[in-house]
Amino acid sequence: MPLLLAIALAASPTIAQMKWERRVLIVSAPTAEDPALAEQRRILAGWKTNAAARDLTIVEIVGDTVRGASDPAAALRRKYHLPASFTAILIGKDGGEKLRSAKPFPAAALEATIDAMPMRKAGQR
């Protein structure tokens, strides 16, 4: 493994290490060509500033590759009971699953759900 890649992977925390600090959006797809994955990426690209303001980290699991966290793909698939098809899961800062969908989340749904969370409301005071 090239050294820079090893450093980049080591720099990402695990999802468990993000607890109480970050909300996590897990986006899982069987392949990089998955149309639902492309749609979710497009939605999130237009929502970057809002995601950052809501302490949201995107973790993508595509095949055996994980981006955004240092957890192995197989461990995340087991822990979150991810099927072989596209799945998106919103995890709150408390580590609990808040939303799950077999279709890409619209930005409005993410925003409304996060903004209704107690820790988000407390942070807005």
PDB file of C-alpha atoms in Angstrom:
ATOM      1  CA  MET A   1       0.000   0.000   0.000  1.00  0.00           C
ATOM      2  CA  PRO A   2       1.459   3.405  -0.914  1.00  0.00           C
ATOM      3  CA  LEU A   3       2.445   5.424   2.153  1.00  0.00           C
ATOM      4  CA  LEU A   4       0.128   8.367   1.404  1.00  0.00           C
ATOM      5  CA  LEU A   5      -2.867   6.054   1.140  1.00  0.00           C
ATOM      6  CA  ALA A   6      -1.934   4.419   4.443  1.00  0.00           C
ATOM      7  CA  ILE A   7      -1.697   7.842   6.113  1.00  0.00           C
ATOM      8  CA  ALA A   8      -5.038   8.947   4.633  1.00  0.00           C
ATOM      9  CA  LEU A   9      -6.749   5.769   5.846  1.00  0.00           C
ATOM     10  CA  ALA A  10      -5.227   6.089   9.305  1.00  0.00           C
ATOM     11  CA  ALA A  11      -6.471   9.686   9.537  1.00  0.00           C
ATOM     12  CA  SER A  12     -10.150   8.691   9.228  1.00  0.00           C
ATOM     13  CA  PRO A  13     -11.820   7.816  12.529  1.00  0.00           C
ATOM     14  CA  THR A  14     -14.116   4.819  12.853  1.00  0.00           C
ATOM     15  CA  ILE A  15     -17.857   5.444  13.055  1.00  0.00           C
ATOM     16  CA  ALA A  16     -17.692   4.533  16.767  1.00  0.00           C
ATOM     17  CA  GLN A  17     -15.017   7.205  17.303  1.00  0.00           C
ATOM     18  CA  MET A  18     -17.338   9.834  15.754  1.00  0.00           C
ATOM     19  CA  LYS A  19     -20.024   9.215  18.419  1.00  0.00           C
ATOM     20  CA  TRP A  20     -21.099  12.418  20.233  1.00  0.00           C
ATOM     21  CA  GLU A  21     -19.047  14.483  17.740  1.00  0.00           C
ATOM     22  CA  ARG A  22     -20.563  13.845  14.300  1.00  0.00           C
ATOM     23  CA  ARG A  23     -23.721  12.642  12.661  1.00  0.00           C
ATOM     24  CA  VAL A  24     -22.987  10.000  10.031  1.00  0.00           C
ATOM     25  CA  LEU A  25     -24.744   9.305   6.758  1.00  0.00           C
ATOM     26  CA  ILE A  26     -23.857   5.788   5.629  1.00  0.00           C
ATOM     27  CA  VAL A  27     -24.369   5.321   1.897  1.00  0.00           C
ATOM     28  CA  SER A  28     -23.921   1.717   0.788  1.00  0.00           C
ATOM     29  CA  ALA A  29     -24.011   0.437  -2.789  1.00  0.00           C
ATOM     30  CA  PRO A  30     -22.912  -2.782  -4.491  1.00  0.00           C
ATOM     31  CA  THR A  31     -20.930  -0.989  -7.237  1.00  0.00           C
ATOM     32  CA  ALA A  32     -19.689   2.497  -8.134  1.00  0.00           C
ATOM     33  CA  GLU A  33     -22.068   2.412 -11.134  1.00  0.00           C
ATOM     34  CA  ASP A  34     -25.186   2.071  -8.954  1.00  0.00           C
ATOM     35  CA  PRO A  35     -27.729   4.706 -10.169  1.00  0.00           C
ATOM     36  CA  ALA A  36     -29.038   5.319  -6.622  1.00  0.00           C
ATOM     37  CA  LEU A  37     -25.459   5.988  -5.442  1.00  0.00           C
ATOM     38  CA  ALA A  38     -24.988   8.511  -8.259  1.00  0.00           C
ATOM     39  CA  GLU A  39     -28.260  10.220  -7.296  1.00  0.00           C
ATOM     40  CA  GLN A  40     -27.344  10.364  -3.574  1.00  0.00           C
ATOM     41  CA  ARG A  41     -23.920  11.831  -4.459  1.00  0.00           C
ATOM     42  CA  ARG A  42     -25.610  14.460  -6.655  1.00  0.00           C
ATOM     43  CA  ILE A  43     -28.011  15.436  -3.849  1.00  0.00           C
ATOM     44  CA  LEU A  44     -25.205  15.639  -1.286  1.00  0.00           C
ATOM     45  CA  ALA A  45     -22.935  17.648  -3.603  1.00  0.00           C
ATOM     46  CA  GLY A  46     -25.549  20.404  -3.665  1.00  0.00           C
ATOM     47  CA  TRP A  47     -25.987  20.201   0.111  1.00  0.00           C
ATOM     48  CA  LYS A  48     -22.328  20.318   1.271  1.00  0.00           C
ATOM     49  CA  THR A  49     -22.570  23.579   3.256  1.00  0.00           C
ATOM     50  CA  ASN A  50     -25.745  22.453   5.027  1.00  0.00           C
ATOM     51  CA  ALA A  51     -24.197  19.064   5.809  1.00  0.00           C
ATOM     52  CA  ALA A  52     -21.095  20.743   7.289  1.00  0.00           C
ATOM     53  CA  ALA A  53     -23.271  23.052   9.414  1.00  0.00           C
ATOM     54  CA  ARG A  54     -25.014  19.952  10.811  1.00  0.00           C
ATOM     55  CA  ASP A  55     -21.780  18.093  11.731  1.00  0.00           C
ATOM     56  CA  LEU A  56     -22.553  15.440   9.103  1.00  0.00           C
ATOM     57  CA  THR A  57     -19.892  13.019   7.883  1.00  0.00           C
ATOM     58  CA  ILE A  58     -20.631  10.978   4.764  1.00  0.00           C
ATOM     59  CA  VAL A  59     -19.390   7.384   4.875  1.00  0.00           C
ATOM     60  CA  GLU A  60     -19.602   5.528   1.573  1.00  0.00           C
ATOM     61  CA  ILE A  61     -19.393   1.763   1.349  1.00  0.00           C
ATOM     62  CA  VAL A  62     -19.076   0.684  -2.279  1.00  0.00           C
ATOM     63  CA  GLY A  63     -18.258  -2.978  -2.703  1.00  0.00           C
ATOM     64  CA  ASP A  64     -15.335  -3.576  -0.317  1.00  0.00           C
ATOM     65  CA  THR A  65     -14.204   0.075  -0.261  1.00  0.00           C
ATOM     66  CA  VAL A  66     -15.039   2.489   2.563  1.00  0.00           C
ATOM     67  CA  ARG A  67     -14.601   6.271   2.235  1.00  0.00           C
ATOM     68  CA  GLY A  68     -15.085   8.644   5.171  1.00  0.00           C
ATOM     69  CA  ALA A  69     -14.320   6.181   7.990  1.00  0.00           C
ATOM     70  CA  SER A  70     -11.618   3.631   8.750  1.00  0.00           C
ATOM     71  CA  ASP A  71     -13.999   0.744   9.498  1.00  0.00           C
ATOM     72  CA  PRO A  72     -13.718  -2.325   7.206  1.00  0.00           C
ATOM     73  CA  ALA A  73     -16.635  -2.689   4.765  1.00  0.00           C
ATOM     74  CA  ALA A  74     -17.540  -6.191   6.006  1.00  0.00           C
ATOM     75  CA  ALA A  75     -17.774  -4.984   9.627  1.00  0.00           C
ATOM     76  CA  LEU A  76     -20.066  -2.080   8.671  1.00  0.00           C
ATOM     77  CA  ARG A  77     -22.266  -4.349   6.545  1.00  0.00           C
ATOM     78  CA  ARG A  78     -22.674  -6.694   9.527  1.00  0.00           C
ATOM     79  CA  LYS A  79     -23.223  -4.010  12.159  1.00  0.00           C
ATOM     80  CA  TYR A  80     -25.813  -2.072  10.148  1.00  0.00           C
ATOM     81  CA  HIS A  81     -27.395  -5.139   8.449  1.00  0.00           C
ATOM     82  CA  LEU A  82     -26.702  -3.700   5.008  1.00  0.00           C
ATOM     83  CA  PRO A  83     -28.245  -5.597   2.087  1.00  0.00           C
ATOM     84  CA  ALA A  84     -26.454  -6.080  -1.237  1.00  0.00           C
ATOM     85  CA  SER A  85     -28.591  -3.293  -2.746  1.00  0.00           C
ATOM     86  CA  PHE A  86     -28.375   0.497  -2.233  1.00  0.00           C
ATOM     87  CA  THR A  87     -29.064   1.605   1.339  1.00  0.00           C
ATOM     88  CA  ALA A  88     -28.709   4.952   3.095  1.00  0.00           C
ATOM     89  CA  ILE A  89     -28.732   5.254   6.897  1.00  0.00           C
ATOM     90  CA  LEU A  90     -28.595   8.396   9.011  1.00  0.00           C
ATOM     91  CA  ILE A  91     -26.847   7.858  12.362  1.00  0.00           C
ATOM     92  CA  GLY A  92     -27.291  10.444  15.118  1.00  0.00           C
ATOM     93  CA  LYS A  93     -24.530  11.755  17.373  1.00  0.00           C
ATOM     94  CA  ASP A  94     -25.718   9.253  20.006  1.00  0.00           C
ATOM     95  CA  GLY A  95     -24.799   6.426  17.605  1.00  0.00           C
ATOM     96  CA  GLY A  96     -28.442   5.451  17.029  1.00  0.00           C
ATOM     97  CA  GLU A  97     -30.029   4.838  13.636  1.00  0.00           C
ATOM     98  CA  LYS A  98     -32.448   7.690  12.820  1.00  0.00           C
ATOM     99  CA  LEU A  99     -33.448   7.039   9.190  1.00  0.00           C
ATOM    100  CA  ARG A 100     -32.993   4.144   6.764  1.00  0.00           C
ATOM    101  CA  SER A 101     -33.958   4.026   3.112  1.00  0.00           C
ATOM    102  CA  ALA A 102     -33.492   1.819   0.050  1.00  0.00           C
ATOM    103  CA  LYS A 103     -33.658   5.027  -2.046  1.00  0.00           C
ATOM    104  CA  PRO A 104     -31.476   8.155  -1.914  1.00  0.00           C
ATOM    105  CA  PHE A 105     -32.440  10.622   0.812  1.00  0.00           C
ATOM    106  CA  PRO A 106     -33.688  13.987  -0.474  1.00  0.00           C
ATOM    107  CA  ALA A 107     -31.779  16.891   1.101  1.00  0.00           C
ATOM    108  CA  ALA A 108     -35.026  18.169   2.660  1.00  0.00           C
ATOM    109  CA  ALA A 109     -35.567  14.863   4.510  1.00  0.00           C
ATOM    110  CA  LEU A 110     -32.019  14.905   5.930  1.00  0.00           C
ATOM    111  CA  GLU A 111     -32.351  18.548   6.926  1.00  0.00           C
ATOM    112  CA  ALA A 112     -35.755  18.105   8.631  1.00  0.00           C
ATOM    113  CA  THR A 113     -34.663  14.971  10.501  1.00  0.00           C
ATOM    114  CA  ILE A 114     -31.359  16.442  11.707  1.00  0.00           C
ATOM    115  CA  ASP A 115     -32.933  19.776  12.646  1.00  0.00           C
ATOM    116  CA  ALA A 116     -35.510  17.946  14.805  1.00  0.00           C
ATOM    117  CA  MET A 117     -32.800  16.073  16.782  1.00  0.00           C
ATOM    118  CA  PRO A 118     -32.396  17.186  20.414  1.00  0.00           C
ATOM    119  CA  MET A 119     -28.624  17.717  20.107  1.00  0.00           C
ATOM    120  CA  ARG A 120     -29.156  19.869  16.988  1.00  0.00           C
ATOM    121  CA  LYS A 121     -31.803  21.959  18.776  1.00  0.00           C
ATOM    122  CA  ALA A 122     -29.477  22.363  21.782  1.00  0.00           C
ATOM    123  CA  GLY A 123     -26.677  23.487  19.461  1.00  0.00           C
ATOM    124  CA  GLN A 124     -28.917  26.152  17.904  1.00  0.00           C
ATOM    125  CA  ARG A 125     -29.674  27.925  21.213  1.00  0.00           C
TER     126      ARG A 125
END
